[in-house]
Coordinates of C-alpha atoms in Angstrom, one line a residue:
Chain A
M1 CA -6.3 -14.2 29.0
L2 CA -10.1 -14.1 28.9
G3 CA -10.0 -10.5 30.1
Y4 CA -7.5 -9.6 27.3
V5 CA -9.8 -11.3 24.7
I6 CA -12.8 -9.4 25.9
R7 CA -11.0 -6.1 26.0
R8 CA -9.6 -6.7 22.5
I9 CA -13.0 -7.6 21.1
L10 CA -14.5 -4.5 22.6
Y11 CA -11.8 -2.4 20.9
T12 CA -13.2 -3.5 17.5
L13 CA -16.6 -1.9 18.3
P14 CA -15.6 1.7 17.5
S15 CA -13.9 0.5 14.3
L16 CA -17.1 -1.3 13.3
F17 CA -19.2 1.7 14.1
C18 CA -16.9 4.0 11.9
I19 CA -17.2 1.5 9.0
L20 CA -21.0 1.6 9.4
V21 CA -21.0 5.4 9.4
A22 CA -18.6 5.6 6.4
C23 CA -20.8 3.2 4.4
F24 CA -23.9 5.1 5.2
L25 CA -22.3 8.5 4.3
L26 CA -20.9 7.0 1.0
T27 CA -24.1 7.5 -0.9
R28 CA -24.6 11.0 0.7
L29 CA -21.2 12.4 -0.2
S30 CA -22.3 13.8 -3.5
G31 CA -25.5 15.4 -2.2
D32 CA -28.8 13.8 -3.1
P33 CA -28.6 10.0 -3.0
V34 CA -31.6 9.9 -5.4
D35 CA -29.2 11.1 -8.2
L36 CA -27.1 8.0 -7.6
F37 CA -29.9 5.5 -7.6
L38 CA -32.2 6.7 -10.4
P39 CA -31.5 7.6 -14.0
I40 CA -30.8 11.3 -14.7
D41 CA -34.0 11.7 -16.7
A42 CA -36.2 10.3 -13.9
S43 CA -39.4 12.4 -13.4
E44 CA -39.9 14.4 -10.2
E45 CA -42.8 12.0 -9.2
A46 CA -40.5 9.0 -9.6
R47 CA -37.9 10.7 -7.5
Q48 CA -40.4 11.6 -4.8
A49 CA -41.7 8.1 -4.8
F50 CA -38.2 6.7 -4.4
R51 CA -37.5 9.0 -1.5
E52 CA -40.6 7.9 0.3
Q53 CA -40.1 4.3 -0.5
N54 CA -36.5 4.3 0.9
G55 CA -37.2 6.7 3.8
L56 CA -35.0 9.4 2.4
D57 CA -37.5 12.1 3.4
R58 CA -36.9 11.2 7.1
P59 CA -34.3 12.8 9.4
V60 CA -30.7 11.7 8.7
V61 CA -30.3 10.1 12.1
E62 CA -33.4 8.1 11.7
Q63 CA -32.1 7.0 8.2
F64 CA -28.9 5.9 9.8
F65 CA -30.7 3.7 12.3
V66 CA -32.8 2.2 9.5
F67 CA -29.6 1.6 7.6
T68 CA -27.8 0.0 10.5
E69 CA -30.8 -2.3 11.2
R70 CA -30.9 -3.4 7.6
V71 CA -27.1 -4.1 7.5
M72 CA -27.5 -6.2 10.7
R73 CA -29.9 -8.3 8.7
G74 CA -27.4 -8.5 5.8
D75 CA -29.6 -6.3 3.6
F76 CA -27.8 -3.7 1.5
G77 CA -30.7 -3.3 -1.0
N78 CA -31.0 -4.6 -4.5
S79 CA -28.2 -4.3 -7.1
L80 CA -29.2 -1.5 -9.6
R81 CA -27.8 -3.6 -12.4
F82 CA -29.1 -7.1 -11.7
Q83 CA -32.2 -6.4 -9.6
E84 CA -31.2 -9.0 -7.0
P85 CA -29.9 -8.5 -3.4
A86 CA -26.4 -7.0 -3.4
V87 CA -25.4 -9.5 -0.6
D88 CA -26.4 -12.4 -2.8
L89 CA -24.0 -11.2 -5.5
L90 CA -21.3 -10.9 -3.0
V91 CA -21.9 -14.4 -1.5
E92 CA -21.9 -15.8 -5.0
R93 CA -18.4 -14.4 -5.7
L94 CA -17.0 -15.2 -2.3
P95 CA -15.7 -18.8 -3.0
A96 CA -13.5 -17.6 -5.9
T97 CA -11.9 -14.9 -3.8
L98 CA -11.4 -17.2 -0.8
E99 CA -9.8 -19.8 -3.1
L100 CA -7.4 -17.1 -4.3
A101 CA -6.6 -15.7 -0.9
L102 CA -5.9 -19.1 0.7
A103 CA -3.7 -20.2 -2.2
T104 CA -1.7 -17.0 -1.7
L105 CA -1.5 -17.5 2.0
A106 CA -0.2 -21.1 1.5
L107 CA 2.4 -20.0 -1.1
S108 CA 3.7 -17.2 1.1
V109 CA 4.1 -19.4 4.1
I110 CA 5.5 -22.5 2.3
I111 CA 8.1 -20.5 0.4
G112 CA 8.6 -17.5 2.5
I113 CA 9.4 -19.1 5.9
P114 CA 12.1 -21.5 4.6
A115 CA 13.6 -18.8 2.4
G116 CA 13.8 -16.4 5.4
I117 CA 15.3 -19.0 7.6
A118 CA 18.0 -19.9 5.0
S119 CA 18.7 -16.3 4.3
A120 CA 19.2 -15.5 8.0
Y121 CA 21.2 -18.7 8.8
F122 CA 23.6 -18.2 5.9
R123 CA 23.9 -14.5 6.5
N124 CA 25.8 -12.5 3.8
S125 CA 26.3 -15.6 1.7
P126 CA 25.4 -15.4 -2.0
L127 CA 22.1 -17.1 -1.1
D128 CA 21.3 -14.4 1.4
F129 CA 22.1 -11.7 -1.2
T130 CA 19.9 -13.4 -3.8
V131 CA 16.9 -13.7 -1.4
R132 CA 17.3 -10.0 -0.2
G133 CA 17.6 -8.8 -3.8
V134 CA 14.5 -10.8 -4.9
T135 CA 12.4 -9.6 -1.9
A136 CA 13.4 -5.9 -2.5
F137 CA 12.4 -6.3 -6.1
G138 CA 9.2 -8.1 -5.1
Q139 CA 8.2 -5.2 -2.9
A140 CA 9.0 -2.6 -5.5
V141 CA 7.0 -4.2 -8.4
P142 CA 3.4 -3.3 -8.3
T143 CA 1.0 -6.3 -8.0
F144 CA -0.7 -5.6 -11.3
Y145 CA 2.6 -5.3 -13.1
W146 CA 3.6 -8.8 -11.8
G147 CA 0.3 -10.0 -13.1
I148 CA 0.9 -8.6 -16.6
L149 CA 4.5 -9.7 -16.8
S150 CA 3.5 -13.2 -15.8
I151 CA 0.7 -13.2 -18.4
I152 CA 3.2 -12.1 -21.1
I153 CA 5.8 -14.7 -20.1
F154 CA 3.8 -17.8 -19.2
S155 CA 0.7 -17.3 -21.2
V156 CA 1.6 -15.4 -24.4
W157 CA 5.2 -16.5 -24.9
L158 CA 5.5 -19.9 -23.4
R159 CA 1.7 -20.8 -23.7
W160 CA 1.9 -22.8 -20.5
L161 CA -0.9 -21.3 -18.5
P162 CA -4.3 -19.6 -19.2
S163 CA -4.3 -15.8 -18.6
T164 CA -7.9 -15.3 -17.6
G165 CA -10.9 -17.2 -16.1
S166 CA -11.1 -19.7 -13.3
G167 CA -12.0 -23.3 -12.6
T168 CA -8.9 -25.5 -12.8
I169 CA -5.7 -25.5 -10.8
W170 CA -4.0 -24.1 -13.9
H171 CA -6.1 -21.0 -13.8
L172 CA -5.2 -20.5 -10.2
I173 CA -1.4 -20.5 -10.6
L174 CA -0.8 -17.0 -12.2
P175 CA -3.3 -15.1 -10.0
A176 CA -2.1 -16.7 -6.8
T177 CA 1.6 -16.1 -7.5
T178 CA 0.8 -12.6 -8.5
L179 CA -1.1 -11.8 -5.3
A180 CA 1.5 -13.6 -3.3
S181 CA 4.4 -11.5 -4.6
T182 CA 4.1 -8.8 -2.0
M183 CA 3.1 -11.0 0.9
L184 CA 5.9 -13.6 0.1
A185 CA 8.5 -10.8 0.2
L186 CA 7.1 -9.5 3.5
V187 CA 7.0 -13.0 5.1
T188 CA 10.6 -13.7 4.0
R189 CA 11.9 -10.4 5.2
V190 CA 10.2 -10.6 8.6
M191 CA 11.3 -14.2 9.1
R192 CA 14.9 -13.3 8.2
S193 CA 15.1 -10.2 10.4
T194 CA 13.5 -11.8 13.5
L195 CA 15.6 -14.9 13.2
L196 CA 18.7 -12.8 13.0
E197 CA 17.6 -11.2 16.3
T198 CA 16.8 -14.6 17.9
I199 CA 20.0 -16.3 16.9
R200 CA 22.0 -13.8 18.9
Q201 CA 20.0 -14.6 22.1
D202 CA 21.6 -16.2 25.2
Y203 CA 19.4 -19.2 25.2
V204 CA 20.4 -20.1 21.7
R205 CA 24.1 -20.0 22.7
T206 CA 23.2 -22.1 25.7
A207 CA 21.5 -24.7 23.5
R208 CA 24.6 -24.8 21.4
A209 CA 26.9 -25.0 24.4
K210 CA 25.1 -28.0 25.9
G211 CA 26.0 -29.8 22.7
L212 CA 22.7 -29.8 20.7
G213 CA 23.0 -30.5 17.0
E214 CA 22.9 -27.4 14.7
M215 CA 19.5 -28.4 13.3
A216 CA 17.9 -28.8 16.7
V217 CA 19.3 -25.5 17.9
L218 CA 18.0 -23.7 14.8
L219 CA 14.6 -25.3 14.5
H220 CA 13.6 -26.0 18.1
H221 CA 15.1 -22.9 19.8
A222 CA 15.6 -20.1 17.3
V223 CA 12.9 -20.6 14.7
R224 CA 10.2 -21.4 17.2
N225 CA 10.5 -18.1 18.8
A226 CA 11.2 -16.1 15.6
L227 CA 8.0 -17.5 14.1
I228 CA 5.8 -15.4 16.5
P229 CA 6.0 -12.1 14.6
V230 CA 5.7 -14.0 11.3
V231 CA 2.4 -15.6 12.3
T232 CA 1.2 -12.2 13.5
I233 CA 2.2 -10.5 10.2
V234 CA 0.5 -13.2 8.2
A235 CA -2.8 -12.7 10.1
L236 CA -2.5 -8.9 9.8
Q237 CA -1.7 -9.1 6.1
F238 CA -4.8 -11.1 5.4
G239 CA -6.7 -7.8 5.6
V240 CA -4.2 -6.0 3.4
L241 CA -4.5 -8.9 0.9
M242 CA -8.0 -7.7 0.2
G243 CA -6.6 -4.6 -1.5
G244 CA -4.4 -6.8 -3.6
V245 CA -7.4 -9.0 -4.4
I246 CA -9.2 -6.2 -6.1
V247 CA -6.1 -5.6 -8.4
T248 CA -5.3 -9.2 -9.1
E249 CA -8.9 -10.1 -9.9
T250 CA -9.1 -7.2 -12.3
V251 CA -5.9 -8.3 -14.1
F252 CA -6.9 -11.9 -14.5
A253 CA -10.7 -11.5 -14.9
W254 CA -11.0 -13.7 -11.8
P255 CA -14.7 -13.9 -10.9
G256 CA -14.4 -12.8 -7.3
V257 CA -15.5 -10.1 -4.9
G258 CA -12.7 -7.7 -6.0
R259 CA -13.8 -7.7 -9.6
L260 CA -17.4 -7.3 -8.5
A261 CA -16.3 -4.1 -6.6
I262 CA -14.6 -2.6 -9.7
Q263 CA -17.5 -3.5 -12.0
A264 CA -20.0 -2.1 -9.5
I265 CA -18.1 1.2 -9.4
Y266 CA -18.0 1.5 -13.2
A267 CA -21.7 0.7 -13.4
R268 CA -22.4 3.1 -10.5
D269 CA -24.1 0.2 -8.7
Y270 CA -24.1 1.8 -5.2
P271 CA -25.7 -1.0 -3.1
V272 CA -23.1 -3.4 -4.4
V273 CA -20.3 -1.0 -3.7
Q274 CA -21.6 -0.4 -0.2
A275 CA -21.9 -4.2 0.5
V276 CA -18.4 -4.9 -0.8
V277 CA -16.7 -2.0 1.0
F278 CA -18.4 -3.1 4.2
F279 CA -17.4 -6.7 3.7
F280 CA -13.7 -5.9 3.0
A281 CA -13.6 -3.4 6.0
V282 CA -15.0 -6.0 8.4
I283 CA -12.5 -8.7 7.1
F284 CA -9.9 -6.1 7.8
V285 CA -11.0 -5.4 11.4
L286 CA -11.3 -9.2 12.0
S287 CA -7.9 -10.0 10.7
N288 CA -6.4 -7.3 13.0
L289 CA -8.3 -8.9 15.9
A290 CA -7.1 -12.3 14.9
A291 CA -3.5 -11.1 14.7
D292 CA -3.6 -9.7 18.2
L293 CA -5.3 -12.7 19.7
I294 CA -2.8 -15.1 18.0
H295 CA 0.0 -13.0 19.2
A296 CA -1.3 -13.1 22.8
V297 CA -1.7 -16.9 22.6
L298 CA 1.9 -17.4 21.4
D299 CA 3.6 -14.7 23.5
P300 CA 2.2 -14.6 27.1
R301 CA 4.0 -11.3 27.7
V302 CA 1.5 -9.5 25.5
R303 CA -1.6 -10.3 27.5
L304 CA 0.0 -9.4 30.8
R305 CA 0.7 -5.9 29.8
Chain B
M1 CA 47.2 16.8 13.0
S2 CA 44.4 16.6 15.4
A3 CA 43.8 20.3 15.1
V4 CA 43.4 19.8 11.3
T5 CA 40.9 16.9 11.6
L6 CA 39.0 19.0 14.2
T7 CA 38.6 21.9 11.9
V8 CA 37.5 19.6 9.0
A9 CA 35.0 17.9 11.2
R10 CA 33.7 21.2 12.5
S11 CA 33.6 22.9 9.1
R12 CA 31.0 20.5 7.8
N13 CA 27.8 19.1 9.1
P14 CA 28.4 15.4 10.2
K15 CA 25.1 14.4 8.7
L16 CA 26.1 15.8 5.3
L17 CA 29.4 14.0 5.5
A18 CA 27.5 10.8 6.2
L19 CA 25.3 11.4 3.2
G20 CA 28.3 12.0 1.1
R21 CA 29.7 8.7 2.2
Q22 CA 26.5 7.0 1.1
L23 CA 27.0 8.3 -2.4
R24 CA 30.1 6.1 -2.8
S25 CA 27.8 3.1 -3.2
P26 CA 27.1 2.7 -6.9
V27 CA 23.6 1.6 -6.2
V28 CA 22.8 4.8 -4.3
L29 CA 24.5 6.9 -7.0
I30 CA 22.6 5.3 -9.8
S31 CA 19.3 5.6 -8.0
L32 CA 20.0 9.3 -7.4
I33 CA 20.9 10.0 -11.0
F34 CA 17.8 8.1 -12.1
L35 CA 15.6 10.1 -9.8
V36 CA 17.1 13.4 -11.0
V37 CA 16.2 12.4 -14.6
V38 CA 12.7 11.4 -13.5
L39 CA 12.3 14.7 -11.8
L40 CA 13.5 16.6 -14.8
C41 CA 11.1 14.7 -17.0
A42 CA 8.3 15.7 -14.7
L43 CA 9.3 19.4 -14.8
F44 CA 10.3 19.7 -18.5
P45 CA 8.7 16.8 -20.3
G46 CA 8.9 18.8 -23.6
L47 CA 12.7 18.8 -23.5
F48 CA 13.0 15.0 -23.2
A49 CA 10.0 13.6 -25.1
P50 CA 11.0 12.9 -28.7
L51 CA 7.3 13.1 -30.0
D52 CA 3.9 14.5 -29.1
P53 CA 2.4 12.2 -26.5
Y54 CA -1.1 12.9 -27.7
H55 CA -0.5 12.5 -31.5
Q56 CA -2.5 9.6 -32.8
S57 CA -1.8 7.6 -35.9
I58 CA -3.9 4.5 -36.6
V59 CA -1.6 3.2 -39.3
R60 CA 1.3 3.1 -36.9
R61 CA -0.6 1.5 -34.0
L62 CA 1.0 -1.1 -31.7
R63 CA 4.4 -0.9 -33.3
P64 CA 7.1 -2.9 -31.6
P65 CA 10.1 -0.9 -30.1
S66 CA 12.4 0.5 -32.8
F67 CA 15.5 -0.3 -30.8
L68 CA 14.6 -3.9 -31.4
T69 CA 13.4 -3.8 -35.0
G70 CA 15.5 -0.9 -36.3
Q71 CA 12.4 0.5 -38.0
G72 CA 10.6 3.8 -37.4
N73 CA 11.3 6.4 -34.8
N74 CA 9.2 5.1 -31.9
W75 CA 12.0 4.0 -29.6
L76 CA 9.7 2.0 -27.2
G77 CA 7.0 1.4 -29.8
T78 CA 3.5 2.8 -30.1
D79 CA 0.2 2.1 -28.2
Q80 CA -3.2 1.1 -29.5
L81 CA -3.8 4.6 -30.9
G82 CA -0.4 4.9 -32.5
R83 CA 0.9 7.3 -29.8
D84 CA 4.6 7.2 -28.9
I85 CA 5.1 5.1 -25.7
L86 CA 8.4 6.8 -24.7
S87 CA 6.9 10.2 -24.9
R88 CA 3.8 9.2 -23.0
I89 CA 5.9 7.7 -20.2
I90 CA 7.9 10.9 -20.0
Y91 CA 4.7 13.0 -19.8
G92 CA 3.2 10.5 -17.4
T93 CA 5.9 11.2 -14.8
R94 CA 4.4 14.6 -14.2
V95 CA 0.9 13.4 -13.0
T96 CA 2.3 10.6 -10.9
L97 CA 5.0 12.7 -9.2
A98 CA 2.8 15.7 -8.7
I99 CA 0.0 13.7 -7.0
S100 CA 2.4 11.6 -4.9
L101 CA 4.5 14.5 -3.8
A102 CA 1.5 16.6 -2.9
A103 CA 0.0 13.7 -0.9
V104 CA 3.3 13.2 1.0
I105 CA 3.4 16.9 1.8
I106 CA -0.1 16.7 3.2
A107 CA 0.7 13.6 5.2
C108 CA 3.9 15.2 6.5
V109 CA 2.1 18.3 7.7
I110 CA -0.7 16.4 9.5
G111 CA 1.6 13.7 10.7
T112 CA 4.2 16.1 12.1
V113 CA 1.8 18.4 13.8
L114 CA -0.2 15.6 15.5
G115 CA 3.0 13.6 16.2
L116 CA 4.7 16.6 17.9
I117 CA 1.6 17.4 19.9
A118 CA 0.9 13.8 21.0
G119 CA 4.5 13.2 21.9
Y120 CA 5.0 16.4 23.8
A121 CA 1.6 16.5 25.6
G122 CA 1.3 12.9 26.5
G123 CA -1.7 11.8 28.6
W124 CA -5.1 11.6 27.0
V125 CA -4.0 13.7 23.9
D126 CA -1.4 11.1 23.2
A127 CA -3.8 8.2 23.8
L128 CA -6.4 9.8 21.4
V129 CA -3.8 10.3 18.6
L130 CA -2.5 6.8 19.1
R131 CA -6.0 5.4 18.8
A132 CA -6.5 7.4 15.6
I133 CA -3.2 6.1 14.2
D134 CA -4.1 2.5 15.0
A135 CA -7.6 2.8 13.5
Q136 CA -6.3 4.3 10.3
L137 CA -3.2 2.1 9.9
S138 CA -5.6 -0.8 9.9
F139 CA -7.5 0.3 6.9
P140 CA -6.4 -0.2 3.2
V141 CA -6.1 3.0 1.2
I142 CA -7.4 1.4 -2.0
L143 CA -10.7 0.6 -0.2
L144 CA -11.0 4.2 1.0
V145 CA -10.4 5.6 -2.4
I146 CA -12.8 3.1 -4.0
A147 CA -15.5 4.1 -1.6
V148 CA -15.0 7.8 -2.1
T149 CA -14.4 7.9 -5.8
A150 CA -17.5 5.7 -6.3
A151 CA -19.5 8.6 -4.8
V152 CA -17.8 11.8 -5.9
G153 CA -15.7 10.6 -8.9
A154 CA -11.9 10.7 -9.4
S155 CA -10.2 14.0 -9.7
V156 CA -6.7 15.2 -8.9
P157 CA -7.6 17.2 -5.7
V158 CA -9.7 14.3 -4.4
L159 CA -6.9 11.8 -5.0
I160 CA -4.3 14.1 -3.4
V161 CA -6.4 14.7 -0.3
L162 CA -7.4 11.0 0.1
M163 CA -3.9 9.7 -0.3
G164 CA -2.4 12.4 1.9
V165 CA -5.0 11.8 4.7
S166 CA -4.4 8.0 4.4
A167 CA -0.7 8.3 4.9
W168 CA -0.3 10.6 7.9
P169 CA -0.3 7.9 10.6
Q170 CA 3.0 6.4 9.4
I171 CA 4.6 9.9 9.8
A172 CA 2.9 10.7 13.1
R173 CA 4.0 7.4 14.6
I174 CA 7.7 8.1 13.9
V175 CA 7.6 11.7 14.9
R176 CA 5.8 10.9 18.1
A177 CA 8.3 8.2 19.1
D178 CA 11.2 10.7 18.4
V179 CA 9.6 13.5 20.4
I180 CA 9.2 11.1 23.4
S181 CA 12.8 10.1 23.2
V182 CA 14.1 13.8 23.4
R183 CA 11.3 15.3 25.6
E184 CA 13.0 14.3 28.8
L185 CA 16.6 15.3 27.8
E186 CA 18.3 17.8 29.9
Y187 CA 18.5 20.6 27.4
V188 CA 14.7 20.5 27.0
E189 CA 14.4 20.5 30.8
A190 CA 16.7 23.5 30.9
A191 CA 14.6 25.4 28.3
R192 CA 11.6 24.7 30.5
A193 CA 13.4 25.8 33.5
I194 CA 14.2 29.2 32.0
G195 CA 10.5 29.6 31.3
A196 CA 10.3 28.9 27.5
S197 CA 6.7 28.4 26.4
P198 CA 5.7 24.9 25.2
M199 CA 5.3 26.3 21.7
R200 CA 8.9 27.5 21.7
I201 CA 10.2 24.3 23.2
I202 CA 8.4 22.2 20.5
L203 CA 9.5 24.4 17.6
K204 CA 13.0 25.4 18.6
H205 CA 14.2 22.5 20.6
I206 CA 12.3 19.4 19.7
A207 CA 11.3 19.8 16.1
P208 CA 14.9 20.0 14.7
N209 CA 15.7 16.7 16.3
V210 CA 12.7 15.1 14.5
L211 CA 13.7 16.3 11.1
S212 CA 16.1 13.4 10.2
A213 CA 13.5 10.8 10.9
L214 CA 10.9 12.8 9.1
I215 CA 13.0 13.0 5.9
V216 CA 13.6 9.3 5.9
V217 CA 10.0 8.3 6.5
A218 CA 8.7 10.8 4.0
T219 CA 11.0 9.2 1.4
Y220 CA 9.5 5.7 2.0
E221 CA 6.0 7.2 1.9
L222 CA 6.7 8.8 -1.4
S223 CA 7.5 5.4 -3.0
R224 CA 4.3 4.0 -1.4
M225 CA 2.2 6.9 -2.8
I226 CA 3.6 6.3 -6.3
L227 CA 2.7 2.7 -6.0
I228 CA -0.8 3.6 -4.8
E229 CA -1.3 6.2 -7.6
A230 CA -0.2 3.7 -10.2
T231 CA -2.5 1.1 -8.8
L232 CA -5.5 3.5 -8.8
S233 CA -4.9 4.7 -12.3
F234 CA -4.5 1.1 -13.4
L235 CA -7.9 0.3 -11.9
G236 CA -9.3 3.3 -13.7
L237 CA -9.9 5.2 -10.5
G238 CA -7.1 7.7 -10.9
V239 CA -6.6 10.5 -13.4
Q240 CA -8.7 9.8 -16.4
P241 CA -7.5 9.4 -20.0
P242 CA -6.3 10.9 -22.4
T243 CA -3.8 12.3 -19.8
P244 CA -1.0 9.8 -19.8
T245 CA -0.4 8.1 -16.4
W246 CA 1.8 5.1 -15.9
G247 CA -0.9 2.9 -14.4
G248 CA -3.4 4.0 -17.0
M249 CA -1.0 3.1 -19.9
I250 CA -0.5 -0.4 -18.5
S251 CA -4.3 -0.9 -18.1
E252 CA -4.8 0.2 -21.8
G253 CA -1.9 -1.9 -22.9
Q254 CA -3.1 -5.0 -21.2
K255 CA -6.0 -5.4 -23.7
Y256 CA -3.4 -5.8 -26.5
V257 CA -0.9 -7.9 -24.5
Q258 CA -1.3 -10.9 -26.9
T259 CA 0.1 -9.0 -29.8
A260 CA 1.9 -6.0 -28.4
W261 CA 3.7 -6.4 -25.1
A262 CA 5.6 -3.0 -25.3
S263 CA 2.7 -0.8 -24.4
S264 CA 2.3 -2.4 -20.9
V265 CA 5.8 -3.6 -20.2
F266 CA 7.6 -0.2 -20.5
P267 CA 5.3 1.9 -18.3
G268 CA 5.5 -0.8 -15.7
A269 CA 9.2 -0.8 -15.8
A270 CA 9.2 3.0 -15.3
I271 CA 7.0 2.6 -12.1
T272 CA 9.1 -0.3 -10.8
F273 CA 12.5 1.4 -11.3
T274 CA 11.2 4.7 -9.8
I275 CA 9.9 2.9 -6.7
L276 CA 13.1 0.8 -6.4
A277 CA 15.3 3.9 -6.8
I278 CA 13.3 5.9 -4.1
N279 CA 13.5 2.9 -1.7
M280 CA 17.3 2.7 -2.2
L281 CA 17.6 6.4 -1.6
G282 CA 15.5 6.0 1.5
D283 CA 17.8 3.2 2.8
A284 CA 20.8 5.5 2.2
L285 CA 19.2 8.5 3.9
R286 CA 18.2 6.2 6.8
D287 CA 21.8 4.8 7.2
A288 CA 23.2 8.3 7.0
L289 CA 20.7 10.3 9.1
D290 CA 19.0 8.0 11.5
P291 CA 20.3 4.4 11.6
R292 CA 17.9 3.6 14.5
L293 CA 15.0 3.6 12.1
A294 CA 16.4 0.4 10.5
N295 CA 14.6 -1.6 13.2
E296 CA 11.3 0.3 12.7
Q297 CA 10.8 -1.0 9.1
T298 CA 9.4 -4.4 8.9

């Protein structure tokens, strides 16, 4: 097991290196980075001074090492808009995003797993058809459209919930259900399809044959094993969720990291864009790592391969 | 009797027959008709659009749909600049479909070539491609596009290339798996035995077997690309206004959602039904051409 963990952690190193290179190249894609950081009408002296101050007159490889070393210290430079460190802005917005992500995760698991189990157990019943229809629809509707529809229904027409802002539990409901729409559909579908596989297994038939109650067979024998892929998917989706976070936070004006990213792009605030992209990408790699490790813990066959 | 069935079976391609059978399902038939209409809208928007999608009229801004109120000639209402929403949706199909289709084609070309090579060659080539697939599958497209558009700005070619490059791993994975399953079959071995070159074996003997799976996966990828394009234009990172895009219309409409729901609800419905129809068609293609793929989709 320890060997597997170490091997799997080492696998993330190339990914992390690629992310680092991508973030570094980001500001050099369009040619001279000075154009991105200084106003268009900056004088040639100011541009030269900026180059020297930021080491842009050095060789590119040396610049990359300087960049890497700064990133290791959590230094992405100052935001061009707010004149404070980009990382501080990110950390400031982090709790709001975390709140949203955890609420989404909870919703998907609490609703998706029972719905998937019921759908698989009562296969081809009206309940199953309803669940399948709703999940197919949930995966077809774009996240931002869910958000706007729910604003129109629950905020404009019914006046039950606020459409923007944050702070109370009431503010959290619409963004969390919106962000959960895709993940909930996925969890339900995976739970349903793996449980359908598991129910057919010999050990489930044996459990029934030795006279166990239907509930015990279902929950202790079938669901326990069918949960493994679900748990893996949830961990894996945590990274994908970050893409949805950007959209959802934009729709609901949620003061999180995703909205910071979009605002930074509009304002051409490159240090902040770099910091946020780096942050999301690292979350992504880590959630993949977590998914693999969880899978190995739950299913010993994986780590023996 | 048996002679008759035999000639019938031989006279038509079994896969085409299976496809025809799928069309008996009303859901598949409706999806197909809907998609044909969408495609025609993209090709000849002028024929379908009742009004000029760019014509502004401040006095007639944010009108509700005329099919509800019975007033005016704006079927689905007008947006914040008084432009006809239905006409803008119809013209919007063009941008969305063009970008998504082009991206899928790029993804198919890269994915098929790499998938064929990796599956046939095996060994370190296969390992290399697999690593690349894993690395890229584990990275969200939106993030990639945000990073790049932040630096070079959003334009149609940039979007197509980024989306296409981001989608190739899905295609390569399926193609590779299919190649591996036919590589060791006897007829491939026979071709090798009579001295056919690897190029000839891949193109003449293996590639045709991969086609079914490719068509199915490409269909699902198309719906994913449409979703991504809509999301990007909603975020303001896609094709810029005044060109009508579905996502962009929703984003503009959202500011007036308190008073006029039509300008964001209808473009969103267009996106949703298009994606739903393509997914239904994908399911039908899968069941007809390559039922094994049903287990691949999670």
